[in-house]
Coordinates of C-alpha atoms in Angstrom, one line a residue:
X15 CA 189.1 25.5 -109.4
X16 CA 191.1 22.9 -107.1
X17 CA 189.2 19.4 -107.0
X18 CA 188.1 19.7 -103.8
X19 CA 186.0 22.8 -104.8
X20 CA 184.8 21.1 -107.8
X21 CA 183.4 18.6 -105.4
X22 CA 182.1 21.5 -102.9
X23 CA 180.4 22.5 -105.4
X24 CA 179.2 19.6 -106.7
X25 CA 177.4 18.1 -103.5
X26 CA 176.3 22.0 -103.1
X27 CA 174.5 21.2 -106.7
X28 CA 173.1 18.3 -105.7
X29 CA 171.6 19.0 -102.7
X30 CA 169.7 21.6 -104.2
X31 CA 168.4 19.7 -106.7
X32 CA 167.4 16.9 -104.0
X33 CA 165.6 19.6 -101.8
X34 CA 163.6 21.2 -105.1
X35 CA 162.5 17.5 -105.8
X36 CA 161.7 16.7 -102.2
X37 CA 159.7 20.0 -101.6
X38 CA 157.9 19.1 -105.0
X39 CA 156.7 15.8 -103.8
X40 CA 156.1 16.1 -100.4
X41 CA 153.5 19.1 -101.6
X42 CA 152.0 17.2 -104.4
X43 CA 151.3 14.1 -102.4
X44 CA 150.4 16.1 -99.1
X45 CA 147.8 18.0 -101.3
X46 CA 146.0 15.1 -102.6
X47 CA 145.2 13.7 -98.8
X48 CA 143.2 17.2 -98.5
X49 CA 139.6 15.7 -99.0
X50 CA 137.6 16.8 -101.8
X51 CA 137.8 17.1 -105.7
X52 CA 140.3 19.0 -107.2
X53 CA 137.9 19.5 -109.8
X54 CA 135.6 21.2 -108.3
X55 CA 138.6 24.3 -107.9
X56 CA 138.9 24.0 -111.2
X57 CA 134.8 24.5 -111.9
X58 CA 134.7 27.2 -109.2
X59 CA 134.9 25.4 -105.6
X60 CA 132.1 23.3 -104.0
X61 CA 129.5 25.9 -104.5
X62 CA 129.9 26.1 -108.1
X63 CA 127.3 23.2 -108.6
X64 CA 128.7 21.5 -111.3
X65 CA 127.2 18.9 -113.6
X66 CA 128.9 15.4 -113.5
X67 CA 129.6 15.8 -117.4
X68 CA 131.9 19.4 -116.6
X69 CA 133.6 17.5 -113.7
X70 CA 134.5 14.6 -116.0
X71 CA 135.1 17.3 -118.6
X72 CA 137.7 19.2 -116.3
X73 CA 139.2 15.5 -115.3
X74 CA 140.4 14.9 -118.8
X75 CA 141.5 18.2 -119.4
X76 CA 143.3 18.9 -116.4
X77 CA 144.6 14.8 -116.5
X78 CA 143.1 14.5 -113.2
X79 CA 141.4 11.2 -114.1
X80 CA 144.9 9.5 -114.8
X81 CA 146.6 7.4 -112.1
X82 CA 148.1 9.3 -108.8
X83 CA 151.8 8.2 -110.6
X84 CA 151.0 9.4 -114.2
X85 CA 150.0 12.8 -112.4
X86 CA 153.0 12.8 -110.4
X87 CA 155.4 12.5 -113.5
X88 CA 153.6 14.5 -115.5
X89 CA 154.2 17.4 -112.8
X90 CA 157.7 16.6 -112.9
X91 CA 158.1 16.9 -116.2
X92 CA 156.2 20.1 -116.1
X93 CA 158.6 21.2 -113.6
X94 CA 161.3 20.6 -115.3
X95 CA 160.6 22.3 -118.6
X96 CA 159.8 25.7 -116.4
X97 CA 156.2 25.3 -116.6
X98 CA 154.8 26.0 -113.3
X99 CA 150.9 25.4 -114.6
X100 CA 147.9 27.7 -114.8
X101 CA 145.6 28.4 -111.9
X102 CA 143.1 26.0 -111.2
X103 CA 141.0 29.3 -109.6
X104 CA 142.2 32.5 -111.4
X105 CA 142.5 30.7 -114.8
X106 CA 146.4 32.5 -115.5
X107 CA 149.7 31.1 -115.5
X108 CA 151.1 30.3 -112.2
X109 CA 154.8 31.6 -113.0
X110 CA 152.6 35.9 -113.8
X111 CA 150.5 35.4 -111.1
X112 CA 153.7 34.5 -108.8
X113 CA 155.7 37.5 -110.9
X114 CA 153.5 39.8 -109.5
X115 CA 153.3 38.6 -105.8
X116 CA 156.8 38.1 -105.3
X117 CA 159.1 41.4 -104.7
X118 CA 156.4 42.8 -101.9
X119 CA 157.0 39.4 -100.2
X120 CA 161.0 39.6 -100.4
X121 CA 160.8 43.3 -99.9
X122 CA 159.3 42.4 -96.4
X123 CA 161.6 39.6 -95.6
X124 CA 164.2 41.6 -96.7
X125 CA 163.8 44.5 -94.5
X126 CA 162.7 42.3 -91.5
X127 CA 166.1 40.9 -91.5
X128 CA 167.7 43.7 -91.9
X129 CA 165.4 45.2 -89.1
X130 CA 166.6 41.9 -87.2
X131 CA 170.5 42.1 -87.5
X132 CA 170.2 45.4 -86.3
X133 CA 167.9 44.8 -83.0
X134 CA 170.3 41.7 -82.3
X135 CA 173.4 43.7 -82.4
X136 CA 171.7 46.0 -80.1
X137 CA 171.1 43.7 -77.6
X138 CA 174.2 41.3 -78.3
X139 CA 176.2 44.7 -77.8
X140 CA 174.4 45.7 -74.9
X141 CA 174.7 42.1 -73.2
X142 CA 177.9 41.7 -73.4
X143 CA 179.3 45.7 -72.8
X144 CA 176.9 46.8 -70.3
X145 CA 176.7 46.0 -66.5
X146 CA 175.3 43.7 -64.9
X147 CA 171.7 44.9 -64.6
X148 CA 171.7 45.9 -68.4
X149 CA 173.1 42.6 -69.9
X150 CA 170.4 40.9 -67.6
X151 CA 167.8 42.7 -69.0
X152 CA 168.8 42.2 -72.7
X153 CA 169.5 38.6 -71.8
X154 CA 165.6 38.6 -71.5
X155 CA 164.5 40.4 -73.9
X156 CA 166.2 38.4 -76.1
X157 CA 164.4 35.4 -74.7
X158 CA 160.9 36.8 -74.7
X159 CA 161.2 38.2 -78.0
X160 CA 162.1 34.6 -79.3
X161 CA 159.5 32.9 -78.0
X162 CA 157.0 35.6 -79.3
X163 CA 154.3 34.0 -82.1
X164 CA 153.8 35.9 -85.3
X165 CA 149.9 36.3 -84.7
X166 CA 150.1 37.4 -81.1
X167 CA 152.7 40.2 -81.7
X168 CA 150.7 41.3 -84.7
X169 CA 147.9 41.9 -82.9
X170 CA 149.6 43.6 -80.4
X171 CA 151.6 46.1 -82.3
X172 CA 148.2 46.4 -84.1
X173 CA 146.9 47.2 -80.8
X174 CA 149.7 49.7 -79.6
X175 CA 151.1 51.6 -82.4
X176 CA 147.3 51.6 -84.6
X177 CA 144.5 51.7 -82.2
X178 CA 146.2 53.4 -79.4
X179 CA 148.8 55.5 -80.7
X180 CA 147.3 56.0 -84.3
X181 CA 151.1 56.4 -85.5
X182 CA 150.7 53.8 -88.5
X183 CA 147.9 52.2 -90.4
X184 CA 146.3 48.3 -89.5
X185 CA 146.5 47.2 -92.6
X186 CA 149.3 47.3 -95.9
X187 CA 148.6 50.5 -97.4
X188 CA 151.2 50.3 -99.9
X189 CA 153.8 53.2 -98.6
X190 CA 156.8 52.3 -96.3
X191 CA 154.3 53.4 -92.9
X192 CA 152.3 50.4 -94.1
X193 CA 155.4 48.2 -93.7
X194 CA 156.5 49.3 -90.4
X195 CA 154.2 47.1 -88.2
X196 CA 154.7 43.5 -90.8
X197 CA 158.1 44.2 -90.4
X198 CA 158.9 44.3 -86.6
X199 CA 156.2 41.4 -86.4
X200 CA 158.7 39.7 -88.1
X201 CA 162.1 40.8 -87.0
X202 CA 161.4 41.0 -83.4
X203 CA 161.3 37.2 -83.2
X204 CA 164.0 37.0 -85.4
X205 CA 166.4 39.3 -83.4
X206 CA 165.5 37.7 -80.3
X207 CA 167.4 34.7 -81.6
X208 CA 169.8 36.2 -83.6
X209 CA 170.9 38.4 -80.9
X210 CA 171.5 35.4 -78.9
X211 CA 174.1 33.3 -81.6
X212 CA 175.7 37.0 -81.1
X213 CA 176.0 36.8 -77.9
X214 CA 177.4 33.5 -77.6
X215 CA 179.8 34.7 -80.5
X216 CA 181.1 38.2 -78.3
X217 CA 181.5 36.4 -75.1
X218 CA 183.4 33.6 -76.6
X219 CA 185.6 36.3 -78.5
X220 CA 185.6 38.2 -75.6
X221 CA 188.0 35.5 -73.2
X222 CA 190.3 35.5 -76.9
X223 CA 193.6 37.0 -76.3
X224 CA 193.7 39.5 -78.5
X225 CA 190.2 40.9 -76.4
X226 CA 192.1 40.1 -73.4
X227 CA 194.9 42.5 -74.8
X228 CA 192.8 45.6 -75.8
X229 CA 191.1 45.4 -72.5
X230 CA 194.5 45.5 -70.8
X231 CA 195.1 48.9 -73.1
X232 CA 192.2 50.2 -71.1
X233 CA 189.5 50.0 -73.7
X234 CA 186.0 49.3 -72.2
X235 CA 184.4 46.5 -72.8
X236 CA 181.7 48.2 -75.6
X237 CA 185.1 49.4 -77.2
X238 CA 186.5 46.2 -77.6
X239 CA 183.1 44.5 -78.8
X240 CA 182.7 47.2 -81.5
X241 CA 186.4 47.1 -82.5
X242 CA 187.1 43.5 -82.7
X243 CA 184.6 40.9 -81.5
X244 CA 181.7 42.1 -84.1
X245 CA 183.4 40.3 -86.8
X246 CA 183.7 37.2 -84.8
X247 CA 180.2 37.1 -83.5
X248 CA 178.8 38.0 -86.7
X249 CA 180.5 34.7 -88.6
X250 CA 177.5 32.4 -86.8
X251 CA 174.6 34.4 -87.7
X252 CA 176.1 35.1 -91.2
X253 CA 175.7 31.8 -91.7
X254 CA 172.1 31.4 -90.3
X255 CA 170.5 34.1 -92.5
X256 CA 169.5 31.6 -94.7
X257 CA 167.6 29.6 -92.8
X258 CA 166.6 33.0 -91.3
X259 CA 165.1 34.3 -94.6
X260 CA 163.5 30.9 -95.0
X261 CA 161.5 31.4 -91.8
X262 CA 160.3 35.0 -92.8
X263 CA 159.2 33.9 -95.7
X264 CA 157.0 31.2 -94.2
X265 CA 155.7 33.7 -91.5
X266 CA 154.9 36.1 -94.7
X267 CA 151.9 33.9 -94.7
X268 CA 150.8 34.8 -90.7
X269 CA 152.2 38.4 -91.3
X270 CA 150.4 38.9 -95.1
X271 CA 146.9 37.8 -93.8
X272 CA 146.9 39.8 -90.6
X273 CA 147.7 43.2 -92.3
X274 CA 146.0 42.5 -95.7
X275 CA 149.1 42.9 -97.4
X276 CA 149.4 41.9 -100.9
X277 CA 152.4 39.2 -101.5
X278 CA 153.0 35.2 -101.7
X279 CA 152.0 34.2 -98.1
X280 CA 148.4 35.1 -99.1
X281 CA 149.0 33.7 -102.2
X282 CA 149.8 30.2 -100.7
X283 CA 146.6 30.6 -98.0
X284 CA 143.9 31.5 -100.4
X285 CA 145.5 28.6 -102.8
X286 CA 145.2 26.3 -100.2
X287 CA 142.3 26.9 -99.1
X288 CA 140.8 26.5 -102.8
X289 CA 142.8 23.3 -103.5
X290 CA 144.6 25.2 -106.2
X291 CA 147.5 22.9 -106.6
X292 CA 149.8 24.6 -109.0
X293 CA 149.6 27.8 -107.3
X294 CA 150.6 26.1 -103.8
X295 CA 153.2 24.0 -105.6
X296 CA 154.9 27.2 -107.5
X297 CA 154.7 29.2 -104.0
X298 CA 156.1 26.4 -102.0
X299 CA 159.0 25.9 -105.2
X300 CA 160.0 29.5 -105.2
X301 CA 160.0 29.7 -101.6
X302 CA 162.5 26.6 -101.7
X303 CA 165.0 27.9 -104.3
X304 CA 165.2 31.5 -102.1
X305 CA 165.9 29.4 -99.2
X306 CA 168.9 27.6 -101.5
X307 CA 170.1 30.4 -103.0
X308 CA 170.2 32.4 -99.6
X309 CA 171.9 29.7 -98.2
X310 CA 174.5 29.8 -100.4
X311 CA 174.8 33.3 -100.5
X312 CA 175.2 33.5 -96.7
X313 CA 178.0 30.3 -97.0
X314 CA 179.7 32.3 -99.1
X315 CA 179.2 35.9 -97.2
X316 CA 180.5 33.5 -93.9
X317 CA 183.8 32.7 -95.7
X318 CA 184.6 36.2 -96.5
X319 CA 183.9 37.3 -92.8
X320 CA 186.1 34.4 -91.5
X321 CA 189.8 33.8 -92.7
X322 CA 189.8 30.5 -91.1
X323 CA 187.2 29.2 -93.6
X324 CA 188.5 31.1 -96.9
X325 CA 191.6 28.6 -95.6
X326 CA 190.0 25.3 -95.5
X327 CA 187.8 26.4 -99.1
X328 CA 191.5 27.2 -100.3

């Protein structure tokens, strides 16, 4: 490894570690301006009626009654060692109870992107190859789908393809016809964007001389987007995926609620709403060290795809 890569990797390192830290205390301190007693979550929530000697009880146990500082290193150090807590609510350890949540939630991201890419090559393809009339109308459906929110197009799809049509179920029902509607709730949105990067990335290729010289060959315009300009458009929304994956993950929490489907984004709401602090601080972690890792999976998928960075890395 050259030194420069050293370096790369390096600052690559260390900016993971500074995001884990800063997602860590911005979600500790953020939870302890929600009013109420974390306490309380501990004892069963505010209807729980609990004598002042179990609150001061739970307090001590829970070192709730030390300083906001003391708590705040202590979760660090907690943190650091690999222990993620036990629920204030379920009374298990945060690092099963996210176990078990997890793969249905990166199942669904998963397939939502991959739902996405393919949607957004359709219409970069389409906006860029077709006539005039088509690439208009790609153009905006790129730019509605984009805009669309996560609870509006779930209750539409819900509408359409459940109440209407009767073709798949309302809610998650545990087989892949129960994923069909979470998933294009989130990958329409998605490919709405994506699909735009692409286009961007085609048209751009397409005024390149070596599109220039295929069209002079007589290929048609589809022909020399399939055969050349993919791999060029592609390089910019390689490298958003990341980020991509980030955003479907925190739309699992929209997505999850609406369809009753098991996974971290109800996870994260129910903990939330019950002031259970180490099960929204493990979600919110995990979520963060996806997000990293993705990123660096898709930096590293983007230099691959494009020469001209595997030259600078070199």
């Amino acid at each position: 490894m050259t030194p420069g890569s050293a370096s790369r990797v390096a600052a690559r390192v260390a900016g993971a570690v500074f995001v884990l830290w800063a997602v860590a205390t911005i979600t500790f301190f953020a939870l302890r301006l929600i009013p109420g007693d974390p306490a309380l979550a501990v004892l069963g929530g505010p209807g729980s009626q609990a004598s002042p000697e179990a609150l001061e009880q739970v307090r001590q146990q829970y070192g709730l009654d030390q300083p906001l500082a003391v708590q705040y290193a202590a979760m660090l150090g907690r943190l650091l060692s690999g222990d993620l807590g036990q629920s204030y609510a379920l009374k298990v350890p945060v690092a099963d109870l996210l176990g078990a949540q997890l793969p249905g939630t990166v199942l669904l991201a998963l397939a939502a992107l991959a739902v996405a890419w393919l949607l957004a090559l359709a219409l970069a393809l389409v906006s860029t190859g077709a006539g005039r009339v088509a690439a208009s109308l790609a153009s905006s459906i790129e730019l509605t789908s984009a805009a669309l929110p996560h609870f509006w197009l779930a209750t539409a799809l819900i509408a359409l393809f459940s109440t209407a049509l009767g073709w798949f179920p309302p809610v998650s029902t545990g087989d892949l016809g129960g994923l069909v509607l979470p998933v294009l709730t989130l990958a329409v949105p998605l490919a709405g964007f994506l699909a735009a990067v692409m286009r961007e990335g085609m048209l751009d290729a397409l005024a390149q001389p070596f599109a220039l010289s295929a069209r002079a060959r007589g290929e048609s315009a589809i022909g020399v987007s399939l055969r050349h300009t993919i791999r060029h458009a592609a390089i910019p929304a390689v490298a958003l995926s990341g980020w991509a994956l980030g955003t479907l993950l925190s739309g699992a929490v929209v997505v999850e609620t609406i369809f009753a489907r098991p996974g971290l984004g109800r996870t994260l709401l129910q903990a939330v709403t019950a002031r259970d602090v180490p099960v929204v601080t493990g979600v919110v972690l995990v979520v963060a060290v996806v997000y990293v890792l993705m990123t660096l999976l898709s930096d590293l998928v983007s230099a691959l795809v494009d020469p001209r960075r595997q030259a600078v890395a070199a």
